[in-house]
Amino acid sequence: QKEVEQDPGPLSVPEGAIVSLNCTYSNSAFQYFMWYRQYSRKGPELLMYTYSSGNKEDGRFTAQVDKSSKYISLFIRDSQPSDSATYLCAMKEGFSGGYNKLIFGAGTRLAVHP
Amino acid sequence: SAVISQKPSRDICQRGTSLTIQCQVDSQVTMMFWYRQQPGQSLTLIATANQGSEATYESGFVIDKFPISRPNLTFSTLTVSNMSPEDSSIYLCSVVSGGNEKLFFGSGTQLSVL
């Protein structure tokens, strides 16, 4: 079983839809949770960053972390064609005296059509 | 966030040859990382490159195949040696900036080996 599971999609939605992207994980020591957006032929771009449980909102984007269920989500409201990209979840353990590497999901490909 | 320049952006190489990928950061950073991104798979950490010390390789990656240099706090190179078609992938340079948890990526090198 992979440490981080993410449905690869593709996910196709009409413009203006609410998009829900999700990841599950198995390591209860994960404390930091991130979402990256990757456009074709570009490097991943940090989109959202959350520590521990709870919600974080940034414009049309909301990140949720449910540590009890080992489940994280990214919601995109009023989706736009420019949101078409691959979304990667990533997470890592809390500080333990050294650098803990990020563990990535495989990414979900999202297409928003006009 | 750090601005990371990576080159070449893409290359097509012959089997048995080597390719060196360069990564330049616009600020001094302690930790630099090299990742591989294969289609449909999670980002995989190849090695961590710290200035003034040997790179630390992850399981499954060895120095003879992926030698890394880190001559100063703003620059690193990754060489993919004695290439085979299985090395065809995207290679990404990344750095930690703005806090231990936040990882930023270059635009990547798309490598195809014939």
PDB file of C-alpha atoms in Angstrom:
ATOM      1  CA  GLN A   1       0.000   0.000   0.000  1.00  0.00           C
ATOM      2  CA  LYS A   2       1.305   3.430  -0.904  1.00  0.00           C
ATOM      3  CA  GLU A   3       1.739   5.980   1.877  1.00  0.00           C
ATOM      4  CA  VAL A   4      -0.341   8.482  -0.068  1.00  0.00           C
ATOM      5  CA  GLU A   5      -3.170   7.538  -2.413  1.00  0.00           C
ATOM      6  CA  GLN A   6      -4.612   9.927  -4.955  1.00  0.00           C
ATOM      7  CA  ASP A   7      -7.076   9.211  -7.733  1.00  0.00           C
ATOM      8  CA  PRO A   8      -5.300  10.037 -11.007  1.00  0.00           C
ATOM      9  CA  GLY A   9      -8.487  11.044 -12.816  1.00  0.00           C
ATOM     10  CA  PRO A  10      -8.804  12.552 -15.303  1.00  0.00           C
ATOM     11  CA  LEU A  11     -11.542  14.723 -13.884  1.00  0.00           C
ATOM     12  CA  SER A  12     -13.517  16.775 -16.394  1.00  0.00           C
ATOM     13  CA  VAL A  13     -15.898  19.494 -15.220  1.00  0.00           C
ATOM     14  CA  PRO A  14     -17.732  22.439 -16.787  1.00  0.00           C
ATOM     15  CA  GLU A  15     -16.630  25.974 -16.079  1.00  0.00           C
ATOM     16  CA  GLY A  16     -18.119  27.287 -12.840  1.00  0.00           C
ATOM     17  CA  ALA A  17     -18.361  23.883 -11.158  1.00  0.00           C
ATOM     18  CA  ILE A  18     -17.097  23.114  -7.694  1.00  0.00           C
ATOM     19  CA  VAL A  19     -14.190  20.698  -7.850  1.00  0.00           C
ATOM     20  CA  SER A  20     -13.240  18.322  -5.070  1.00  0.00           C
ATOM     21  CA  LEU A  21      -9.817  16.687  -5.086  1.00  0.00           C
ATOM     22  CA  ASN A  22      -8.824  14.194  -2.420  1.00  0.00           C
ATOM     23  CA  CYS A  23      -5.985  12.175  -0.976  1.00  0.00           C
ATOM     24  CA  THR A  24      -5.819   9.512   1.686  1.00  0.00           C
ATOM     25  CA  TYR A  25      -2.759   8.543   3.649  1.00  0.00           C
ATOM     26  CA  SER A  26      -1.628   5.884   6.057  1.00  0.00           C
ATOM     27  CA  ASN A  27       1.072   7.555   8.166  1.00  0.00           C
ATOM     28  CA  SER A  28      -0.475   9.085  11.275  1.00  0.00           C
ATOM     29  CA  ALA A  29       2.738  11.069  11.883  1.00  0.00           C
ATOM     30  CA  PHE A  30       2.079  13.389   8.940  1.00  0.00           C
ATOM     31  CA  GLN A  31       1.614  16.946  10.209  1.00  0.00           C
ATOM     32  CA  TYR A  32       2.153  19.173   7.170  1.00  0.00           C
ATOM     33  CA  PHE A  33      -0.133  18.963   4.160  1.00  0.00           C
ATOM     34  CA  MET A  34       0.293  20.699   0.857  1.00  0.00           C
ATOM     35  CA  TRP A  35      -1.317  20.960  -2.534  1.00  0.00           C
ATOM     36  CA  TYR A  36       0.679  21.659  -5.645  1.00  0.00           C
ATOM     37  CA  ARG A  37      -0.598  22.629  -9.073  1.00  0.00           C
ATOM     38  CA  GLN A  38       1.357  21.563 -12.117  1.00  0.00           C
ATOM     39  CA  TYR A  39       0.673  22.861 -15.573  1.00  0.00           C
ATOM     40  CA  SER A  40       1.841  20.881 -18.568  1.00  0.00           C
ATOM     41  CA  ARG A  41       5.608  21.151 -19.073  1.00  0.00           C
ATOM     42  CA  LYS A  42       6.033  23.152 -15.890  1.00  0.00           C
ATOM     43  CA  GLY A  43       7.283  22.358 -12.408  1.00  0.00           C
ATOM     44  CA  PRO A  44       4.839  21.943  -9.497  1.00  0.00           C
ATOM     45  CA  GLU A  45       3.711  25.220  -7.920  1.00  0.00           C
ATOM     46  CA  LEU A  46       2.823  25.381  -4.215  1.00  0.00           C
ATOM     47  CA  LEU A  47      -0.875  26.213  -3.991  1.00  0.00           C
ATOM     48  CA  MET A  48      -1.972  25.536  -0.427  1.00  0.00           C
ATOM     49  CA  TYR A  49      -0.182  24.698   2.788  1.00  0.00           C
ATOM     50  CA  THR A  50      -1.803  23.468   6.005  1.00  0.00           C
ATOM     51  CA  TYR A  51      -0.424  22.427   9.331  1.00  0.00           C
ATOM     52  CA  SER A  52      -2.304  19.728  11.268  1.00  0.00           C
ATOM     53  CA  SER A  53      -6.087  19.569  11.013  1.00  0.00           C
ATOM     54  CA  GLY A  54      -8.639  22.117   9.901  1.00  0.00           C
ATOM     55  CA  ASN A  55      -9.487  24.287   6.949  1.00  0.00           C
ATOM     56  CA  LYS A  56      -7.610  26.945   5.076  1.00  0.00           C
ATOM     57  CA  GLU A  57      -9.098  29.215   2.477  1.00  0.00           C
ATOM     58  CA  ASP A  58      -7.351  31.269  -0.188  1.00  0.00           C
ATOM     59  CA  GLY A  59      -9.607  32.894  -2.738  1.00  0.00           C
ATOM     60  CA  ARG A  60     -11.435  30.170  -4.662  1.00  0.00           C
ATOM     61  CA  PHE A  61      -9.383  27.427  -3.026  1.00  0.00           C
ATOM     62  CA  THR A  62     -10.086  25.667   0.273  1.00  0.00           C
ATOM     63  CA  ALA A  63      -7.894  22.982   1.778  1.00  0.00           C
ATOM     64  CA  GLN A  64      -9.275  20.624   4.409  1.00  0.00           C
ATOM     65  CA  VAL A  65      -7.428  18.168   6.594  1.00  0.00           C
ATOM     66  CA  ASP A  66      -9.155  15.438   8.593  1.00  0.00           C
ATOM     67  CA  LYS A  67      -6.439  13.661  10.508  1.00  0.00           C
ATOM     68  CA  SER A  68      -8.866  11.319  12.251  1.00  0.00           C
ATOM     69  CA  SER A  69      -9.818   9.900   8.847  1.00  0.00           C
ATOM     70  CA  LYS A  70      -6.354  10.425   7.285  1.00  0.00           C
ATOM     71  CA  TYR A  71      -8.021  12.315   4.468  1.00  0.00           C
ATOM     72  CA  ILE A  72      -7.268  15.661   2.858  1.00  0.00           C
ATOM     73  CA  SER A  73      -9.226  17.618   0.289  1.00  0.00           C
ATOM     74  CA  LEU A  74      -8.836  20.587  -2.003  1.00  0.00           C
ATOM     75  CA  PHE A  75     -11.974  22.398  -3.145  1.00  0.00           C
ATOM     76  CA  ILE A  76     -11.997  24.771  -6.081  1.00  0.00           C
ATOM     77  CA  ARG A  77     -15.015  27.051  -6.351  1.00  0.00           C
ATOM     78  CA  ASP A  78     -16.164  28.648  -9.594  1.00  0.00           C
ATOM     79  CA  SER A  79     -13.650  26.604 -11.556  1.00  0.00           C
ATOM     80  CA  GLN A  80     -12.068  28.224 -14.594  1.00  0.00           C
ATOM     81  CA  PRO A  81     -10.411  26.778 -17.703  1.00  0.00           C
ATOM     82  CA  SER A  82      -7.148  28.181 -16.324  1.00  0.00           C
ATOM     83  CA  ASP A  83      -7.495  25.723 -13.417  1.00  0.00           C
ATOM     84  CA  SER A  84      -6.903  22.858 -15.851  1.00  0.00           C
ATOM     85  CA  ALA A  85      -3.756  21.207 -14.530  1.00  0.00           C
ATOM     86  CA  THR A  86      -2.532  18.269 -12.491  1.00  0.00           C
ATOM     87  CA  TYR A  87      -2.994  18.676  -8.740  1.00  0.00           C
ATOM     88  CA  LEU A  88      -0.552  16.915  -6.434  1.00  0.00           C
ATOM     89  CA  CYS A  89      -1.091  16.386  -2.743  1.00  0.00           C
ATOM     90  CA  ALA A  90       1.982  16.177  -0.547  1.00  0.00           C
ATOM     91  CA  MET A  91       2.601  15.663   3.130  1.00  0.00           C
ATOM     92  CA  LYS A  92       5.324  15.221   5.675  1.00  0.00           C
ATOM     93  CA  GLU A  93       5.959  14.355   9.290  1.00  0.00           C
ATOM     94  CA  GLY A  94       6.453  16.951  11.992  1.00  0.00           C
ATOM     95  CA  PHE A  95       9.848  18.344  12.916  1.00  0.00           C
ATOM     96  CA  SER A  96      12.116  15.717  14.447  1.00  0.00           C
ATOM     97  CA  GLY A  97      15.489  17.389  14.432  1.00  0.00           C
ATOM     98  CA  GLY A  98      16.147  17.014  10.745  1.00  0.00           C
ATOM     99  CA  TYR A  99      14.478  17.520   7.434  1.00  0.00           C
ATOM    100  CA  ASN A 100      11.561  15.170   6.748  1.00  0.00           C
ATOM    101  CA  LYS A 101      10.986  14.615   3.073  1.00  0.00           C
ATOM    102  CA  LEU A 102       7.703  15.314   1.372  1.00  0.00           C
ATOM    103  CA  ILE A 103       5.667  12.336   0.238  1.00  0.00           C
ATOM    104  CA  PHE A 104       3.624  13.004  -2.883  1.00  0.00           C
ATOM    105  CA  GLY A 105       0.471  11.575  -4.330  1.00  0.00           C
ATOM    106  CA  ALA A 106       0.530  10.600  -7.995  1.00  0.00           C
ATOM    107  CA  GLY A 107      -1.557  13.633  -8.967  1.00  0.00           C
ATOM    108  CA  THR A 108      -5.081  14.173 -10.289  1.00  0.00           C
ATOM    109  CA  ARG A 109      -5.467  15.589 -13.777  1.00  0.00           C
ATOM    110  CA  LEU A 110      -8.242  18.186 -13.948  1.00  0.00           C
ATOM    111  CA  ALA A 111      -9.802  19.600 -17.108  1.00  0.00           C
ATOM    112  CA  VAL A 112     -12.244  22.521 -16.870  1.00  0.00           C
ATOM    113  CA  HIS A 113     -14.081  23.035 -20.140  1.00  0.00           C
ATOM    114  CA  PRO A 114     -15.868  26.263 -21.141  1.00  0.00           C
TER     115      PRO A 114
ATOM    116  CA  SER B   1       9.462  32.045  -2.514  1.00  0.00           C
ATOM    117  CA  ALA B   2      12.649  31.192  -4.388  1.00  0.00           C
ATOM    118  CA  VAL B   3      13.004  31.537  -8.157  1.00  0.00           C
ATOM    119  CA  ILE B   4      14.598  28.433  -9.620  1.00  0.00           C
ATOM    120  CA  SER B   5      16.026  28.249 -13.124  1.00  0.00           C
ATOM    121  CA  GLN B   6      16.638  24.816 -14.578  1.00  0.00           C
ATOM    122  CA  LYS B   7      18.206  23.882 -17.880  1.00  0.00           C
ATOM    123  CA  PRO B   8      17.973  22.327 -20.326  1.00  0.00           C
ATOM    124  CA  SER B   9      14.184  22.332 -20.377  1.00  0.00           C
ATOM    125  CA  ARG B  10      14.165  19.254 -22.577  1.00  0.00           C
ATOM    126  CA  ASP B  11      16.580  17.001 -24.392  1.00  0.00           C
ATOM    127  CA  ILE B  12      16.621  13.897 -26.511  1.00  0.00           C
ATOM    128  CA  CYS B  13      19.650  11.705 -25.883  1.00  0.00           C
ATOM    129  CA  GLN B  14      21.144   8.513 -27.203  1.00  0.00           C
ATOM    130  CA  ARG B  15      21.456   5.389 -25.114  1.00  0.00           C
ATOM    131  CA  GLY B  16      24.770   5.161 -23.278  1.00  0.00           C
ATOM    132  CA  THR B  17      25.434   8.899 -23.136  1.00  0.00           C
ATOM    133  CA  SER B  18      25.213  11.245 -20.132  1.00  0.00           C
ATOM    134  CA  LEU B  19      23.306  14.466 -19.551  1.00  0.00           C
ATOM    135  CA  THR B  20      24.007  17.131 -16.948  1.00  0.00           C
ATOM    136  CA  ILE B  21      21.095  19.215 -15.694  1.00  0.00           C
ATOM    137  CA  GLN B  22      21.762  22.580 -14.077  1.00  0.00           C
ATOM    138  CA  CYS B  23      19.772  24.284 -11.341  1.00  0.00           C
ATOM    139  CA  GLN B  24      20.277  27.938 -10.340  1.00  0.00           C
ATOM    140  CA  VAL B  25      18.453  29.593  -7.426  1.00  0.00           C
ATOM    141  CA  ASP B  26      18.068  33.346  -6.962  1.00  0.00           C
ATOM    142  CA  SER B  27      18.915  33.177  -3.251  1.00  0.00           C
ATOM    143  CA  GLN B  28      21.169  31.157  -1.011  1.00  0.00           C
ATOM    144  CA  VAL B  29      19.557  27.947   0.196  1.00  0.00           C
ATOM    145  CA  THR B  30      20.897  25.214   2.421  1.00  0.00           C
ATOM    146  CA  MET B  31      19.022  22.268   1.004  1.00  0.00           C
ATOM    147  CA  MET B  32      18.483  21.425  -2.639  1.00  0.00           C
ATOM    148  CA  PHE B  33      16.710  18.346  -3.883  1.00  0.00           C
ATOM    149  CA  TRP B  34      16.496  16.415  -7.113  1.00  0.00           C
ATOM    150  CA  TYR B  35      13.271  14.613  -8.030  1.00  0.00           C
ATOM    151  CA  ARG B  36      12.172  12.344 -10.831  1.00  0.00           C
ATOM    152  CA  GLN B  37       8.643  12.417 -12.191  1.00  0.00           C
ATOM    153  CA  GLN B  38       7.581   9.488 -14.324  1.00  0.00           C
ATOM    154  CA  PRO B  39       4.209   9.425 -16.101  1.00  0.00           C
ATOM    155  CA  GLY B  40       1.373   8.398 -13.779  1.00  0.00           C
ATOM    156  CA  GLN B  41       3.688   8.063 -10.793  1.00  0.00           C
ATOM    157  CA  SER B  42       4.411  10.101  -7.697  1.00  0.00           C
ATOM    158  CA  LEU B  43       7.300  12.509  -7.574  1.00  0.00           C
ATOM    159  CA  THR B  44      10.261  10.475  -6.358  1.00  0.00           C
ATOM    160  CA  LEU B  45      13.147  11.994  -4.448  1.00  0.00           C
ATOM    161  CA  ILE B  46      16.501  11.036  -5.965  1.00  0.00           C
ATOM    162  CA  ALA B  47      18.849  12.790  -3.549  1.00  0.00           C
ATOM    163  CA  THR B  48      19.398  15.721  -1.228  1.00  0.00           C
ATOM    164  CA  ALA B  49      22.299  18.018  -2.052  1.00  0.00           C
ATOM    165  CA  ASN B  50      23.814  20.131   0.706  1.00  0.00           C
ATOM    166  CA  GLN B  51      26.673  22.520   0.039  1.00  0.00           C
ATOM    167  CA  GLY B  52      29.983  21.287   1.347  1.00  0.00           C
ATOM    168  CA  SER B  53      28.999  17.653   1.812  1.00  0.00           C
ATOM    169  CA  GLU B  54      28.254  14.569  -0.222  1.00  0.00           C
ATOM    170  CA  ALA B  55      24.760  14.226  -1.572  1.00  0.00           C
ATOM    171  CA  THR B  56      22.439  11.849   0.263  1.00  0.00           C
ATOM    172  CA  TYR B  57      20.753   9.358  -2.050  1.00  0.00           C
ATOM    173  CA  GLU B  58      17.393   7.703  -1.549  1.00  0.00           C
ATOM    174  CA  SER B  59      16.900   3.963  -1.784  1.00  0.00           C
ATOM    175  CA  GLY B  60      17.149   2.815  -5.371  1.00  0.00           C
ATOM    176  CA  PHE B  61      19.407   5.659  -6.524  1.00  0.00           C
ATOM    177  CA  VAL B  62      23.197   5.541  -6.576  1.00  0.00           C
ATOM    178  CA  ILE B  63      25.940   8.086  -7.026  1.00  0.00           C
ATOM    179  CA  ASP B  64      27.492   6.339 -10.027  1.00  0.00           C
ATOM    180  CA  LYS B  65      24.246   6.669 -11.957  1.00  0.00           C
ATOM    181  CA  PHE B  66      23.201  10.128 -10.676  1.00  0.00           C
ATOM    182  CA  PRO B  67      26.278  12.102  -9.613  1.00  0.00           C
ATOM    183  CA  ILE B  68      25.414  15.459  -8.064  1.00  0.00           C
ATOM    184  CA  SER B  69      27.498  18.566  -7.518  1.00  0.00           C
ATOM    185  CA  ARG B  70      26.717  21.404  -5.108  1.00  0.00           C
ATOM    186  CA  PRO B  71      29.579  23.905  -5.413  1.00  0.00           C
ATOM    187  CA  ASN B  72      27.798  26.779  -3.639  1.00  0.00           C
ATOM    188  CA  LEU B  73      24.540  27.809  -1.975  1.00  0.00           C
ATOM    189  CA  THR B  74      22.803  28.819  -5.212  1.00  0.00           C
ATOM    190  CA  PHE B  75      23.742  26.131  -7.726  1.00  0.00           C
ATOM    191  CA  SER B  76      23.606  22.378  -8.254  1.00  0.00           C
ATOM    192  CA  THR B  77      23.907  19.887 -11.085  1.00  0.00           C
ATOM    193  CA  LEU B  78      22.505  16.405 -11.584  1.00  0.00           C
ATOM    194  CA  THR B  79      24.063  14.092 -14.145  1.00  0.00           C
ATOM    195  CA  VAL B  80      22.152  11.152 -15.548  1.00  0.00           C
ATOM    196  CA  SER B  81      24.897   8.726 -16.583  1.00  0.00           C
ATOM    197  CA  ASN B  82      25.012   5.895 -19.100  1.00  0.00           C
ATOM    198  CA  MET B  83      21.402   6.534 -20.009  1.00  0.00           C
ATOM    199  CA  SER B  84      18.872   3.935 -21.068  1.00  0.00           C
ATOM    200  CA  PRO B  85      15.256   4.393 -22.245  1.00  0.00           C
ATOM    201  CA  GLU B  86      14.134   3.666 -18.660  1.00  0.00           C
ATOM    202  CA  ASP B  87      15.696   6.991 -17.656  1.00  0.00           C
ATOM    203  CA  SER B  88      13.212   8.885 -19.811  1.00  0.00           C
ATOM    204  CA  SER B  89      11.433  11.091 -17.321  1.00  0.00           C
ATOM    205  CA  ILE B  90      11.050  14.616 -16.017  1.00  0.00           C
ATOM    206  CA  TYR B  91      13.804  15.650 -13.619  1.00  0.00           C
ATOM    207  CA  LEU B  92      13.068  18.454 -11.173  1.00  0.00           C
ATOM    208  CA  CYS B  93      15.254  20.579  -8.955  1.00  0.00           C
ATOM    209  CA  SER B  94      13.692  21.914  -5.755  1.00  0.00           C
ATOM    210  CA  VAL B  95      14.619  23.945  -2.698  1.00  0.00           C
ATOM    211  CA  VAL B  96      13.230  24.619   0.743  1.00  0.00           C
ATOM    212  CA  SER B  97      12.453  28.296   1.228  1.00  0.00           C
ATOM    213  CA  GLY B  98      10.304  30.385   3.560  1.00  0.00           C
ATOM    214  CA  GLY B  99      10.159  27.750   6.240  1.00  0.00           C
ATOM    215  CA  ASN B 100      11.132  24.135   6.564  1.00  0.00           C
ATOM    216  CA  GLU B 101       7.917  22.797   5.153  1.00  0.00           C
ATOM    217  CA  LYS B 102       7.684  24.706   1.906  1.00  0.00           C
ATOM    218  CA  LEU B 103       9.276  23.156  -1.131  1.00  0.00           C
ATOM    219  CA  PHE B 104       9.597  25.040  -4.409  1.00  0.00           C
ATOM    220  CA  PHE B 105      10.373  23.559  -7.793  1.00  0.00           C
ATOM    221  CA  GLY B 106      12.126  24.492 -10.964  1.00  0.00           C
ATOM    222  CA  SER B 107      10.372  24.075 -14.289  1.00  0.00           C
ATOM    223  CA  GLY B 108      11.876  20.648 -14.894  1.00  0.00           C
ATOM    224  CA  THR B 109      13.903  18.880 -17.578  1.00  0.00           C
ATOM    225  CA  GLN B 110      12.021  16.567 -19.917  1.00  0.00           C
ATOM    226  CA  LEU B 111      14.479  13.831 -20.871  1.00  0.00           C
ATOM    227  CA  SER B 112      13.864  11.308 -23.632  1.00  0.00           C
ATOM    228  CA  VAL B 113      16.377   8.522 -24.215  1.00  0.00           C
ATOM    229  CA  LEU B 114      16.329   6.701 -27.533  1.00  0.00           C
TER     230      LEU B 114
END
